[in-house]
Every structure is written in structure tokens, then in C-alpha cells.
Coordinates of C-alpha atoms and ligand atoms in Angstrom, one line a residue:
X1 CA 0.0 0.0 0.0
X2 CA 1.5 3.7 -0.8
X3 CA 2.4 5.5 1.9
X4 CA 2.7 9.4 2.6
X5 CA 5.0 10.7 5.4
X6 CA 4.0 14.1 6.3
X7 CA 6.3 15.9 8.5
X8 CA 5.3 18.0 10.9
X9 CA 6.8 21.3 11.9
X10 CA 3.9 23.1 14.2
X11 CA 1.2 24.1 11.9
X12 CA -2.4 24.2 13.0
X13 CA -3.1 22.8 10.0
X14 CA -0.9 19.5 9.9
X15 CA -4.0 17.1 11.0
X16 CA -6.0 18.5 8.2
X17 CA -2.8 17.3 5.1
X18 CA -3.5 14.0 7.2
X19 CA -7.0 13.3 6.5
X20 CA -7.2 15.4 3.3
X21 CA -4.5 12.6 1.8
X22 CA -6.8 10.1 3.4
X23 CA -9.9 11.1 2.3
X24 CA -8.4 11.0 -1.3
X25 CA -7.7 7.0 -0.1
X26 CA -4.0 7.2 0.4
X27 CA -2.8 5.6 3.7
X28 CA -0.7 8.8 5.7
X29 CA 1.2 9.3 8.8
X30 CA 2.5 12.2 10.6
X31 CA 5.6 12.3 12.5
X32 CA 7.4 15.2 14.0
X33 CA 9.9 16.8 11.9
X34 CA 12.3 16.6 14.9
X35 CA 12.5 12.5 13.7
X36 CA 14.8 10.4 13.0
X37 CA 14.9 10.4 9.1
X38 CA 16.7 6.8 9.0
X39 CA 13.5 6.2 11.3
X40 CA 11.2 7.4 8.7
X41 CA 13.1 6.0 5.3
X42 CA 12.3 2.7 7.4
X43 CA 8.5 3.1 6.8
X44 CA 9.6 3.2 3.3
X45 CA 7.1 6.2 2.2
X46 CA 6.1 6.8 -1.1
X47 CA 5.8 10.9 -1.1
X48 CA 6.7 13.4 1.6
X49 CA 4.6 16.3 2.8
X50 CA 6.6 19.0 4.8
X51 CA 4.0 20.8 7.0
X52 CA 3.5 24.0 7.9
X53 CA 4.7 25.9 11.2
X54 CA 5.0 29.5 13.0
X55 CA 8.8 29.9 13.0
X56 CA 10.6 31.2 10.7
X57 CA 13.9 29.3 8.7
X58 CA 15.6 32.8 9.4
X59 CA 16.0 31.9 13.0
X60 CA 18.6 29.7 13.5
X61 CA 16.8 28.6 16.6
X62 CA 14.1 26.6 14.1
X63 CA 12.9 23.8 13.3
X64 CA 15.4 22.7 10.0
X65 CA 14.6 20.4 7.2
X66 CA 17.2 17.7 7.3
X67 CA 19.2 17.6 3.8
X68 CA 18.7 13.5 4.4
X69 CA 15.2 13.4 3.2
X70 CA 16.0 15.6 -0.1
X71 CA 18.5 12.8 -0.9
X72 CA 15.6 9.6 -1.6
X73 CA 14.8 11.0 -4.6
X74 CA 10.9 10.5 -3.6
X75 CA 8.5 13.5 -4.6
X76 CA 8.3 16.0 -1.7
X77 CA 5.6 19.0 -1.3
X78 CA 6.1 21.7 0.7
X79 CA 3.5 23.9 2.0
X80 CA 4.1 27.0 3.8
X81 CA 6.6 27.0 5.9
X82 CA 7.6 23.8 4.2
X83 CA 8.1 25.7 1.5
X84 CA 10.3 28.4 2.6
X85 CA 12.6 25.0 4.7
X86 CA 13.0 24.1 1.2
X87 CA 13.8 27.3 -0.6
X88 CA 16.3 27.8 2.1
X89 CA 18.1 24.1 2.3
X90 CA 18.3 24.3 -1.9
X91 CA 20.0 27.3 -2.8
X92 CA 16.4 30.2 -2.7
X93 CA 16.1 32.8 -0.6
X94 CA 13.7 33.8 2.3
X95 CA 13.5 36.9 3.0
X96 CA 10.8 38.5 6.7
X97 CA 8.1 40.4 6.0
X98 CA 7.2 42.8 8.1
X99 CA 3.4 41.8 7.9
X100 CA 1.9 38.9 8.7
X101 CA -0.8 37.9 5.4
X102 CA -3.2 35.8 6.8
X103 CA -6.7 35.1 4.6
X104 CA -7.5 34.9 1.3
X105 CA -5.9 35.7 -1.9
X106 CA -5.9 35.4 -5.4
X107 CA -3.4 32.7 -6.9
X108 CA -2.3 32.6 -10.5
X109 CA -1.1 29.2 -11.6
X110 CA 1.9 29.2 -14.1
X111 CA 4.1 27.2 -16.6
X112 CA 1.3 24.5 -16.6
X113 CA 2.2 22.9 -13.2
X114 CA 0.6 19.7 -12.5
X115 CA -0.5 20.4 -9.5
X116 CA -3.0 22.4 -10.8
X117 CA -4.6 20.3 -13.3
X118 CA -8.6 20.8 -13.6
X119 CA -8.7 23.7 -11.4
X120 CA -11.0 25.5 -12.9
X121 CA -10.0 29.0 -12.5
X122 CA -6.6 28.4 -12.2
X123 CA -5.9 32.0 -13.6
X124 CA -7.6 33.6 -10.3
X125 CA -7.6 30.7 -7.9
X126 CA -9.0 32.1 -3.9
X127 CA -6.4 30.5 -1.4
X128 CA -5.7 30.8 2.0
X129 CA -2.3 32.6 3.1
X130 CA -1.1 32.3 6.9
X131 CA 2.7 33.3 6.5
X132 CA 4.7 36.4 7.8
X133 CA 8.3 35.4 6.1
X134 CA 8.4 34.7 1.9
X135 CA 10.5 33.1 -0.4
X136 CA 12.4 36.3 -2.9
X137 CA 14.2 34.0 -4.8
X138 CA 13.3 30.7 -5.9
X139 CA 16.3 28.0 -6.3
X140 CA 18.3 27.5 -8.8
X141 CA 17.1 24.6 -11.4
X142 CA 13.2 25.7 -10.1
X143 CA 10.6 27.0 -11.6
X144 CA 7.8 29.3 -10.7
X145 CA 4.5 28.1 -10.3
X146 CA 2.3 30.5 -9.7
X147 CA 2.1 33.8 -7.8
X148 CA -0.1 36.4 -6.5
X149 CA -0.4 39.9 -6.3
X150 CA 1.7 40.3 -3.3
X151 CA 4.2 37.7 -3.7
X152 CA 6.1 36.9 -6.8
X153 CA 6.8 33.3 -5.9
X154 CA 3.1 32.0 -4.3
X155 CA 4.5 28.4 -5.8
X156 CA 7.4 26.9 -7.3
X157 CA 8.5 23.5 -8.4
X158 CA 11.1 20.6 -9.9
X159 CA 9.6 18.5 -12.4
X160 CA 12.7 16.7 -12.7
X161 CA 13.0 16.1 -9.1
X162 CA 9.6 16.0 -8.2
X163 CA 9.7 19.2 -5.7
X164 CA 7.0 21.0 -5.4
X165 CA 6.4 24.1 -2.8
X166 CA 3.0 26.0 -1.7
X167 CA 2.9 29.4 0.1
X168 CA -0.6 28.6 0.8
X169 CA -2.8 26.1 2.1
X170 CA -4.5 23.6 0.1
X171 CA -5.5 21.9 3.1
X172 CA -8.0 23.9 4.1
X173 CA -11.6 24.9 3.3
X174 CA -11.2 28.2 1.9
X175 CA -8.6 27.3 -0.4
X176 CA -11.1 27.1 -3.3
X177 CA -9.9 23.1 -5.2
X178 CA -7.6 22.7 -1.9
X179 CA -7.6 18.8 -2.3
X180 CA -7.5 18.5 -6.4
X181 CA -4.0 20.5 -5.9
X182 CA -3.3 17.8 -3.0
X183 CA -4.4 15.0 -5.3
X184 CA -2.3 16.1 -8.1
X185 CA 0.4 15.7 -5.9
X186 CA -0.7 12.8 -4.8
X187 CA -1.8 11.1 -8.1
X188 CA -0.2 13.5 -10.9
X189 CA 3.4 14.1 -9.2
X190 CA 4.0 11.4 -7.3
X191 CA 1.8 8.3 -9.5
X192 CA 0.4 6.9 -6.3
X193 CA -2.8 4.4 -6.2
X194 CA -5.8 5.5 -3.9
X195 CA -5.7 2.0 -2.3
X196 CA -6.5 3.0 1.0
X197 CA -10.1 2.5 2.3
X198 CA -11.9 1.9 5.5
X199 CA -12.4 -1.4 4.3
X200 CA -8.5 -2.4 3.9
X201 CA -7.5 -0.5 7.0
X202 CA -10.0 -2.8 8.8
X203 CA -8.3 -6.2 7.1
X204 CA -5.0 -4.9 7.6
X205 CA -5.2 -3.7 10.9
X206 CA -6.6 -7.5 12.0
X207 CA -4.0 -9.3 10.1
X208 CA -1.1 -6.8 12.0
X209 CA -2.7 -7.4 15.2
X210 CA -2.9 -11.0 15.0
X211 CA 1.1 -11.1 14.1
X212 CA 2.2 -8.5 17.0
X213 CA 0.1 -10.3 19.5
X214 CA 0.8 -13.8 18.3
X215 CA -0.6 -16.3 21.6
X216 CA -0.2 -13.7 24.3
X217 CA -3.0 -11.9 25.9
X218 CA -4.5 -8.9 25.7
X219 CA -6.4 -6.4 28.5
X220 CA -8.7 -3.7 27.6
X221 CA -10.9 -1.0 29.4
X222 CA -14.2 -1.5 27.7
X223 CA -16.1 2.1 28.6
X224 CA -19.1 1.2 26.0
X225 CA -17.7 4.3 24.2
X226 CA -17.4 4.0 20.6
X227 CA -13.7 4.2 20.3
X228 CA -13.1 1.4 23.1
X229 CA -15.6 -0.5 21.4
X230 CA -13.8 -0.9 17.8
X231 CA -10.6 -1.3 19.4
X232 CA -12.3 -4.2 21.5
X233 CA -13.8 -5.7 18.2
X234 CA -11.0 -5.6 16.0
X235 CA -8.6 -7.4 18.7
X236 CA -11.2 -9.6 19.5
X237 CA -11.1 -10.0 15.2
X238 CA -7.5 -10.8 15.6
X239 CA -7.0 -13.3 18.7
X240 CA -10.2 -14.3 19.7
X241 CA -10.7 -15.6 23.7
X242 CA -7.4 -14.0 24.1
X243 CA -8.8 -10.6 24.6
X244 CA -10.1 -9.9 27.9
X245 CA -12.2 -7.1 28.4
X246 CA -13.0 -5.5 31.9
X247 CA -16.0 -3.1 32.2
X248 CA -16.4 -1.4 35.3
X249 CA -19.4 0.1 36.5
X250 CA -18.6 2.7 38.8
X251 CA -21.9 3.6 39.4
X252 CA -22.0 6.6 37.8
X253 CA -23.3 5.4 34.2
X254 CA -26.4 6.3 32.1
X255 CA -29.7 4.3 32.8
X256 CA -29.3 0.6 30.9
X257 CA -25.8 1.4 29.8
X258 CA -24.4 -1.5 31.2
X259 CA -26.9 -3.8 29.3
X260 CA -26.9 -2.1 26.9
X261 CA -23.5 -1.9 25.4
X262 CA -22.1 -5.6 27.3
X263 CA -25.6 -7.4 25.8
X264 CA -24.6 -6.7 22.3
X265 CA -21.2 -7.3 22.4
X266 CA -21.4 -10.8 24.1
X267 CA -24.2 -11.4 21.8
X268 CA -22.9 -10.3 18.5
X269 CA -19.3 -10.8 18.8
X270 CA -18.9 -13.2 21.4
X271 CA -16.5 -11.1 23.1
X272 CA -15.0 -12.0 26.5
X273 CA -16.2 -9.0 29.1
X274 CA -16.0 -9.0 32.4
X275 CA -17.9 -6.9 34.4
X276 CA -16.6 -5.4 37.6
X277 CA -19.2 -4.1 39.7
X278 CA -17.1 -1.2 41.4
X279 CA -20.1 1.2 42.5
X280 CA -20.1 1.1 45.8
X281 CA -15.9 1.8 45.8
X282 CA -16.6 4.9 43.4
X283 CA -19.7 6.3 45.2
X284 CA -18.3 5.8 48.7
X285 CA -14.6 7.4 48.1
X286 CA -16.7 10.2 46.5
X287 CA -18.9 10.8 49.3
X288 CA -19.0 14.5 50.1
X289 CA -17.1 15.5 47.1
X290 CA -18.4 18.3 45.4
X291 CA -15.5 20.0 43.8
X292 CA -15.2 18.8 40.0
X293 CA -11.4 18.5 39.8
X294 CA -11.6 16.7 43.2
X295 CA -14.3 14.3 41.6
X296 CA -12.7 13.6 38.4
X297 CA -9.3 13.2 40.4
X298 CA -11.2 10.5 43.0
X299 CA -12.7 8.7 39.8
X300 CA -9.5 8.3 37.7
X301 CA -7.4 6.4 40.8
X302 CA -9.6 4.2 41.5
X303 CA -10.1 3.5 37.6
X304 CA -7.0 3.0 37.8
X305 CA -7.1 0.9 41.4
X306 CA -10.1 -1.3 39.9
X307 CA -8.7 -2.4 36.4
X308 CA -5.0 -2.8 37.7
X309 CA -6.5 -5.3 40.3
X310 CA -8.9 -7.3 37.9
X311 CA -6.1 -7.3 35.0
X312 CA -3.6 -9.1 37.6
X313 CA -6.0 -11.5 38.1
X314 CA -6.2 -12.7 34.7
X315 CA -2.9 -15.0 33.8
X316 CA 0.0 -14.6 31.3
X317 CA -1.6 -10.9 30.1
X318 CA 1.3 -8.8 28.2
X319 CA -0.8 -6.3 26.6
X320 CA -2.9 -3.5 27.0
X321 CA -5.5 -2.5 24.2
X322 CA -6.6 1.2 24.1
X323 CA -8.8 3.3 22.0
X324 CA -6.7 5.7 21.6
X325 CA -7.4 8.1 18.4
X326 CA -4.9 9.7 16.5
X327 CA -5.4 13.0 18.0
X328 CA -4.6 11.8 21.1
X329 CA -1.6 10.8 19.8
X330 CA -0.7 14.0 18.0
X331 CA -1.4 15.8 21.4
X332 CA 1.3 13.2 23.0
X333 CA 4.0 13.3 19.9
X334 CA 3.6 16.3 18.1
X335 CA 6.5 19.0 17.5
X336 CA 5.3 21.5 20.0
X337 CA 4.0 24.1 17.6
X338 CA 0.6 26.0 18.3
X339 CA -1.1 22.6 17.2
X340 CA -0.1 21.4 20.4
X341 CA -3.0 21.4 22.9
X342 CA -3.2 20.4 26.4
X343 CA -5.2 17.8 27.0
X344 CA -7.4 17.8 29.8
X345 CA -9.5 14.7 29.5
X346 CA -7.3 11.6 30.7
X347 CA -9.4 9.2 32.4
X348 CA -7.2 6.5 32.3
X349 CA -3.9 8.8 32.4
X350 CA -1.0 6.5 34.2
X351 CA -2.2 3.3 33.4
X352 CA 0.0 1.9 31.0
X353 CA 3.6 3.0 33.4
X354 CA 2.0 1.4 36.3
X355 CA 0.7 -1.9 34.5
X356 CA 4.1 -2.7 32.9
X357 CA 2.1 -3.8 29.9
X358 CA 3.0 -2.9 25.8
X359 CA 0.2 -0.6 24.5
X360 CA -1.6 -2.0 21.2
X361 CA -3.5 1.0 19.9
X362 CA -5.6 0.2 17.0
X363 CA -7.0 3.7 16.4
X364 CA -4.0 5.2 16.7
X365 CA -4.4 6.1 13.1
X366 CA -7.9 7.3 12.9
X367 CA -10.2 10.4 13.5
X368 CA -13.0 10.1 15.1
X369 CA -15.4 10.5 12.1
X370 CA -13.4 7.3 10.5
X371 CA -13.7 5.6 13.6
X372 CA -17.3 5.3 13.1
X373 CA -16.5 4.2 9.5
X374 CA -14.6 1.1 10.4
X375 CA -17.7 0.7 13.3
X376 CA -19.8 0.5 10.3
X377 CA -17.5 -1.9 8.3
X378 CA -17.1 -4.3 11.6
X379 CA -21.2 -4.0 11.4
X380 CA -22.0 -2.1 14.6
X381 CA -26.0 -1.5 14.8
X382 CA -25.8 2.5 14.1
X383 CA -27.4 2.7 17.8
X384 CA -23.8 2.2 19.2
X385 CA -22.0 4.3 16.4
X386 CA -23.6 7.7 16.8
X387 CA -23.6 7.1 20.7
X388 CA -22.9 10.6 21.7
X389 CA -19.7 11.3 23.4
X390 CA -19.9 10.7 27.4
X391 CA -16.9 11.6 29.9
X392 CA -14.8 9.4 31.6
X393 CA -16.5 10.8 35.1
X394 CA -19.6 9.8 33.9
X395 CA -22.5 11.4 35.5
X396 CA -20.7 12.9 38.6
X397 CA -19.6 16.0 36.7
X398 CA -23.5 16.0 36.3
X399 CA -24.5 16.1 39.3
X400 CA -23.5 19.2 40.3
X401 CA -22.3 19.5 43.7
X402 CA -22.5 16.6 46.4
X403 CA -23.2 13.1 44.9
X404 CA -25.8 10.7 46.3
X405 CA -27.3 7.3 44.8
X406 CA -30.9 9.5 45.4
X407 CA -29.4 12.2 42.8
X408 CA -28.0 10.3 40.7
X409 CA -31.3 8.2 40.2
X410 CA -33.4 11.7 39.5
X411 CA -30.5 12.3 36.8
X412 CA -30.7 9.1 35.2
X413 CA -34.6 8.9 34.6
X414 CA -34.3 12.8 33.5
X415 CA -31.6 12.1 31.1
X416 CA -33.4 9.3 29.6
X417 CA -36.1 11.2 28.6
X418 CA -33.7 13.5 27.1
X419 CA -32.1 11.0 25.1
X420 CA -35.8 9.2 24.1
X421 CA -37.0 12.4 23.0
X422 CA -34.0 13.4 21.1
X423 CA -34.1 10.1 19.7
X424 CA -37.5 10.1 18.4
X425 CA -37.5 13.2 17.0
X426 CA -34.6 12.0 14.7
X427 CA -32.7 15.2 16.6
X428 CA -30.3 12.6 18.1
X429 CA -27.7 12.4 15.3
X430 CA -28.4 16.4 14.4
X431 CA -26.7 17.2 17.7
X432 CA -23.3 16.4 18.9
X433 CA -24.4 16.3 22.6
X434 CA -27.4 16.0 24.1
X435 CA -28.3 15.7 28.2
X436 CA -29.7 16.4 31.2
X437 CA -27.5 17.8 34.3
X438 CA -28.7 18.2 38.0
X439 CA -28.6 21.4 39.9
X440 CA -27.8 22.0 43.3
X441 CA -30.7 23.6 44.2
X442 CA -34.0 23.1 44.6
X443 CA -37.0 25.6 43.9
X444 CA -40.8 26.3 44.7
X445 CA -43.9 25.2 42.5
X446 CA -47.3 23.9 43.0
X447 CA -48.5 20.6 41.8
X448 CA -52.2 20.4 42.2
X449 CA -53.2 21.7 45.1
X450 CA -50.0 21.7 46.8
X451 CA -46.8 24.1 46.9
X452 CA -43.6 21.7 46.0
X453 CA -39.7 22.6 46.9
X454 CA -37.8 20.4 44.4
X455 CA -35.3 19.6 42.3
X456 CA -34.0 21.7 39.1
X457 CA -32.9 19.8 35.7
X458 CA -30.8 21.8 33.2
X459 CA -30.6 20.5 29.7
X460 CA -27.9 20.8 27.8
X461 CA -27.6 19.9 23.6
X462 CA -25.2 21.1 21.8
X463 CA -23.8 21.0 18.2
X464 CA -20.1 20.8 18.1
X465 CA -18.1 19.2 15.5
X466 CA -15.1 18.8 18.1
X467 CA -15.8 19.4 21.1
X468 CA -13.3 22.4 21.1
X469 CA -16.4 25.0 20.1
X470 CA -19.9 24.4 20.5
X471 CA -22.9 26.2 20.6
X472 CA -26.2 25.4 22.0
X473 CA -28.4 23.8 19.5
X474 CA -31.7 25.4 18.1
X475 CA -34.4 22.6 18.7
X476 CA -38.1 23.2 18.0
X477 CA -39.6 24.6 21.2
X478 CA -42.6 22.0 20.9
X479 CA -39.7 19.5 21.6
X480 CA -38.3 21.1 24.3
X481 CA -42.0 21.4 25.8
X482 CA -42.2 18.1 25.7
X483 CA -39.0 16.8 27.0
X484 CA -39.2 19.8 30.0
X485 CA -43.5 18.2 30.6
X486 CA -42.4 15.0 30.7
X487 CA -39.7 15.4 32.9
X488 CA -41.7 17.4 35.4
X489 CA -44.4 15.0 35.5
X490 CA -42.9 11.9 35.7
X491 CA -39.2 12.3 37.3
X492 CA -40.8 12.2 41.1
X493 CA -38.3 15.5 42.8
X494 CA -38.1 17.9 39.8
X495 CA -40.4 20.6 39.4
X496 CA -38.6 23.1 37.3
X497 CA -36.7 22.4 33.6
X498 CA -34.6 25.0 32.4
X499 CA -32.3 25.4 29.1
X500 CA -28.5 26.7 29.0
X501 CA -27.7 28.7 26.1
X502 CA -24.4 29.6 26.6
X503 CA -21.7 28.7 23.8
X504 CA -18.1 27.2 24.2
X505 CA -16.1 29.3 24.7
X506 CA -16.0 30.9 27.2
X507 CA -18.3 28.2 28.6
X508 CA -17.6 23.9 28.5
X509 CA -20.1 21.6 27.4
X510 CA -20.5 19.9 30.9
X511 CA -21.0 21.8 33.6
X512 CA -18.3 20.6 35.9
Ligands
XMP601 P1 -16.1 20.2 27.9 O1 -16.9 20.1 29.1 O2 -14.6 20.3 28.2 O3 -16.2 18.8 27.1 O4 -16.5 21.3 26.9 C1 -15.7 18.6 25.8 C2 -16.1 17.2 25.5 O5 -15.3 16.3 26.3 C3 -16.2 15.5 27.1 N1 -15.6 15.4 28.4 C4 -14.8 14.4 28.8 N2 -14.6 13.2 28.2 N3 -13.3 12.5 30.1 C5 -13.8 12.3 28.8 O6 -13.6 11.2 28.3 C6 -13.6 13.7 30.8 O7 -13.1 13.9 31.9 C7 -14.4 14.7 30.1 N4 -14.8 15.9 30.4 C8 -15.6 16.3 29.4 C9 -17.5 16.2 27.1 O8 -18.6 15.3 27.3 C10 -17.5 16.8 25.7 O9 -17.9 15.8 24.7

């Protein structure tokens, strides 16, 4: 299968090369371009991408291109700052600006450069510019490729050689034909065969399990989440009985999500679960807590506590399986550019160091998006693909303040109702997130005859398409009637339903 390294010096933008080269059904990878090139001529890639980034080659403080990978002779494209790393290691010049351009511009495409085949007004092409230094002279043996009206050299390449060189982005939105110029690269420059699907990824990524995991066995954190549930299913693909998964309920789930998601994978895929009922040691150790760090801080050791302890108890185990997704692993590897974000959601942070186990990540590769796509190709009822996202503290951080088995009971039959309604209205997939939180405080109505001093539910639905931004969603109001009427009247303790309408930022999508 072809192969595209793309190296990655910082930019915001390197995820999006990754899954534009995908989407055009080339397998990718990014590495940092701090690796070790013999490392990545050992992956044997068919085509480098050199990523953006926010320094600048004319501090000799950044990141440098190492000469190594311009001696393979494989086709490289540069983009942005990639492009200037290569004016500067072949002989050009780059020269600061003393602006930043960032936006839009208009591109002219010259000397019939390949890249821009079938673009259809490659004459006046809109692309997207996010630079502050430029390349004044192109090097020697090069050619320009296009420009615009405030830089002479917007694009430049090296038939012979294969070199090619953007001072914009094609990876993103606004550049208007973005991935044609990628897939001329792809295709055009560099002759490589879209090969890559869900489907083969799914074959492949079986057949590589079974031969790194060979008779040993394999441990895995089941949450009922979509991405612990692929990796779960694809190992269990691989090596059979040899995968155990532990589930543990820590009594802070959604109503039947137990059943739910343990039913239909022992059913379907015969997988080997075991459930660990650990309520009582999550509820009692959080008895009293009401601070949210404090609470997701409680619920992480003893994660930790609970699944060390049941994994020791299963024998000759020299693996640990986790769903972890590709952005999770660019957060852990990536060269620290502004692409580099903290993460702030480990639930199972420390495991791996204290276990002494080898990781097998399955997703490591994916976005979330293609998760679901190999869900579909491992055929996953759609009910547990577009689960929506739920936290690692589970429904403590919805419960806001002190956590009792009482609350947490009014919570779950609310947020049922929530998710029923959403459901079938055919919102459910419309939103990202969709659910019902607990207030601390209770407030006066009258139910019949009589004056009530009860609980407060809060919904919260969201759209979001990662979590980092949201805004509250705009739902018919004869749906939030109905899901507000039926809570009141049939959660026994609530007698008031409100709506939060705040965005993200400056607000999160949980409320603790
Ligand atoms: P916030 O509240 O930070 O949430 O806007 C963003 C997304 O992350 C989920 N979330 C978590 N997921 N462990 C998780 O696995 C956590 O501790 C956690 N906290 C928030 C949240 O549901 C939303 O999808």
C-alpha cells in the first residue's frame, strides 16, 4: 500500500494534510519533523509532505529540514513554511516580511504545473495565506508556479526532481480546489494508487494485530464508548478468547448502559467481558465531594485501582488494548507548535507505566469520524455508532455538587427522557451532545393543590463538531415542551426544567 510521510513542523493545519491525503484514499502518517529520518526511510514512504509551522527558517533557533530526506529522490511538497525549509536548504532565498498575510488571496497558476490540473480558475484561484516570512528567490534549477499579487513566488517546483512548494494552504476549506492540488500531488506528481479504504484498513489492521500479539494476551478498558468498542472488536477479530475485556461500573453510568452496550457485544461478537461491579468503591470514596477536579481526580485512581486489580488477576496478560485516536496521539507526539494542545480529559492517564504492559492502539491512526466508519465496516448496529460522546467521570460532573445514589437516580430517569426524545424526533444524530445535568438547588412550585420545593434539571444539547467550540443547539420549542413536561411529570423530585444557552467558549459543554 502507498504510503505518505508528512512531517510536521507546528502548523495548526498538519491534521487536516493527514485526512485530506486520506480522504483521497492514500494511507498517511505524521511524524514530528524533529525524527529520525533513517526512522522514517524505514517506513519506506512513497511521497513526503513537509508541513506548515509558526517559526521562521531565518531563526537559526528553528525547526530545519534535514538535507537527508531531499536525498531519496521520492516526490516532496512543501506547504508554507515547508516551502520556505526548502527554498532555504536548496540554494532560494527567504527573506521576513514585516506583515503577517493571513486570509484569502488570489493565486495565479503558471508554466502549466501539475499540480493544478482541472482547477477550474486556475488564472484567479481564492487561497488561503497564513505566513509572515516569503521566499524572494526561488532556487536554482526551479521554476515558478504561480504567484499572487503580493508575492512573486506564491508556488514553485522541480519536475525533474519532483519538488514542489506551496505558500498557501491547500489543506483547508477556503482554499477554493484545496484537495485537487493535493491530489495532483498525490496522483499526478507522485503516481500513487488510492488503495487506501476503511475497508482495507480494517483487514490490515486485523492481520497486523494477530502477528504482533501472536498467543499472548490482551487487556482492555471496555467504557461502551465508541472508540473502546472498535478497538475491542478488531482485537477480539485478531485473537479471539485472548482478549479480555474488563467493564467497570462505577456507578455513575447512564440508565441501561451496562446492558446495553455488554448485551450486544457478548451477543454479537462473542466477546469476553468482564464486568466489575465497582459502584459502591466509586460512590463511597466520592462521598461529600463536590469539587469537579476533586471528583474527576477520585474517579481516575480508582479507575485506575479497579482495572489494575482485575487485569492481575487474569494469567500470562502482556498487553494492554486502548482506544486511543490519532489526536490523542498528535497531542502526546507532536512537535510543540501551536497545534499542540493540552489535553485535559485523561481518564485512564498513568495506566500503562504502572501496569508494565506494551500498549496496542488500533485507532492510533484514525479520526474520530473514521472511527465510526470502520464501526460500520465491523457491522455495529448505528445505535452504538452515533452514541454521543460521554466523559470518563460519567454522570458525577452531572450532578453538580454533592453526589448521592438519590441524585443520581433523579439524573438518570431525567436524562433518559432526554435521550428518548432526542431520539425520536430524529434530533439525536443532528446534535453532537445532548443531556440532562442536576442542579444544586431546589426551587418552589405547585403541583395540584399543593406548593412543591424540588429539584431543578438543566438541559444541555449542543452542536459541536469537536468538542473544542460548541454552541447550543436550536431545537423546535414543541420539543423542548415536551421533554421539560415529561420530565416534570414523571421524574418524582423535579419541578422546574430550564435550558443553557451559553456557547463554548467561554463556557464547557459539561458543567463541571
Ligand atoms: P467540555 O466540558 O470540556 O467537554 O467542553 C468537551 C467534550 O469532552 C467530554 N468530556 C470528557 N470526556 N473525560 C472524557 O472522556 C472527561 O473527563 C471529560 N470531560 C468532558 C464532554 O462530554 C464533551 O464531549
Amino acid at each position: 500500500m502507498d504510503k505518505v510521510v508528512i512531517l510536521d513542523f507546528g502548523s495548526q493545519f498538519t491534521q487536516l494534510i493527514a485526512r485530506r491525503v486520506r480522504e483521497a484514499g492514500v494511507y498517511s502518517e505524521i511524524h514530528p519533523c524533529t525524527a529520525d529520518p533513517e526512522k522514517v526511510k524505514a517506513l519506506n514512504p512513497q511521497a513526503l509532505i513537509l508541513s506548515g509551522g509558526p517559526s521562521s527558517v531565518l531563526d537559526p533557533a528553528s525547526p530545519a529540514l534535514d538535507s537527508a530526506y531531499l536525498e531519496w529522490g521520492i516526490p516532496i511538497l512543501g506547504i508554507c513554511y515547508g516551502m520556505q525549509l526548502l527554498s532555504h536548504n536548496l540554494g532560494g532565498k527567504v527573506v521576513a516580511s514585516s506583515e503577517r498575510e493571513y486570509g484569502r488571496a488570489e493565486f495565479q497558476a503558471m508554466n502549466d504545473c501539475p499540480l493544478f490540473e482541472g482547477v477550474e480558475e486556475s488564472d484567479s484561484m481564492t487561497v488561503w495565506m497564513s505566513h509572515g516570512d516569503r521566499v524572494e528567490a526561488i532556487p536554482p534549477d526551479f521554476e515558478i508556479m504561480g504567484r499572487t499579487e503580493s508575492i512573486p513566488f506564491a508556488a514553485m517546483g522541480h519536475p525533474g526532481k519532483r519538488i514542489y512548494a506551496l505558500q498557501f494552504h491547500p489543506e483547508v476549506a477556503h482554499t477554493q480546489d484545496g484537495a485537487l492540488v493535493l491530489q495532483n500531488f498525490l496522483f499526478k506528481v507522485a503516481g500513487l494508487n488510492p488503495t487506501w479504504s476503511m475497508a482495507s484498513f480494517v483487514e490490515n489492521t486485523i492481520k497486523e494485530l494477530a502477528d504482533t500479539i501472536g498467543d499472548a494476551k490482551v487487556v482492555l478498558g471496555l467504557s461502551g464508548g465508541i472508540d473502546s468498542t472498535v478497538a475491542a472488536v478488531l482485537l477480539h477479530k485478531a485473537i479471539g478468547h485472548n482478549l479480555h475485556c474488563i467493564f467497570v461500573d462505577n456507578g455513575l453510568l447512564r440508565m441501561g448502559e451496562r446492558q446495553e452496550v455488554i448485551g450486544f457485544l457478548e451477543e454479537h461478537f462473542e466477546l469476553n467481558v468482564k464486568c466489575v461491579d465497582a459502584a459502591d468503591e466509586f460512590l463511597d470514596k466520592l462521598d461529600g465531594v463536590t469539587d469537579p477536579e476533586k471528583k474527576r481526580k477520585i474517579i481516575g485512581h480508582t479507575f485506575i485501582e479497579v482495572f489494575d486489580r482485575e487485569a492481575k488477576a487474569i494469567d500470562g496478560v502482556k498487553f494492554l488494548g486502548q482506544g486511543t485516536l490519532y489526536p490523542d496521539v498528535i497531542e502526546s507526539e507532536s512537535f510543540k507548535g501551536p497545534s499542540a494542545v493540552i489535553k485535559s480529559h485523561h481518564n485512564v492517564g498513568g495506566l500503562p507505566e504502572k501496569m508494565n504492559l506494551k500498549l496496542v492502539e488500533p485507532l492510533r491512526e484514525l479520526f474520530k469520524d473514521e472511527v465510526r466508519r470502520a464501526a460500520y465496516e465491523l457491522g455495529m448496529p448505528e445505535h452504538i455508532i452515533w452514541r454521543h460522546p460521554f466523559p470518563g467521570p460519567g454522570l458525577s460532573i452531572r450532578v453538580v455538587g454533592a453526589i448521592t445514589r438519590e441524585r443520581l437516580e433523579i439524573l438518570r430517569l431525567a436524562d433518559r427522557i432526554v435521550q428518548n426524545e432526542l431520539l425520536a424526533s430524529d434530533w439525536y444524530r443532528k446534535v453532537w451532545q445532548g443531556f440532562a445535568v442536576l442542579l444544586p438547588l431546589k426551587t418552589v412550585g405547585v403541583m395540584g393543590d399543593d406548593r412543591t420545593y424540588e429539584h431543578v434539571i438543566a438541559l444541555r444539547i449542543v452542536d459541536s463538531v469537536d468538542a473544542m467550540t460548541a454552541d447550543w443547539s436550536r431545537l423546535p420549542s414543541e420539543l423542548l415542551a415536551r421533554i421539560s413536561n415529561r420530565i416534570i411529570n414523571e421524574v418524582k423530585g423535579v419541578n422546574r426544567v430550564v435550558l443553557d444557552i451559553s456557547s463554548k467558549p467561554p463556557s464547557t459543554i459539561e458543567w463541571e
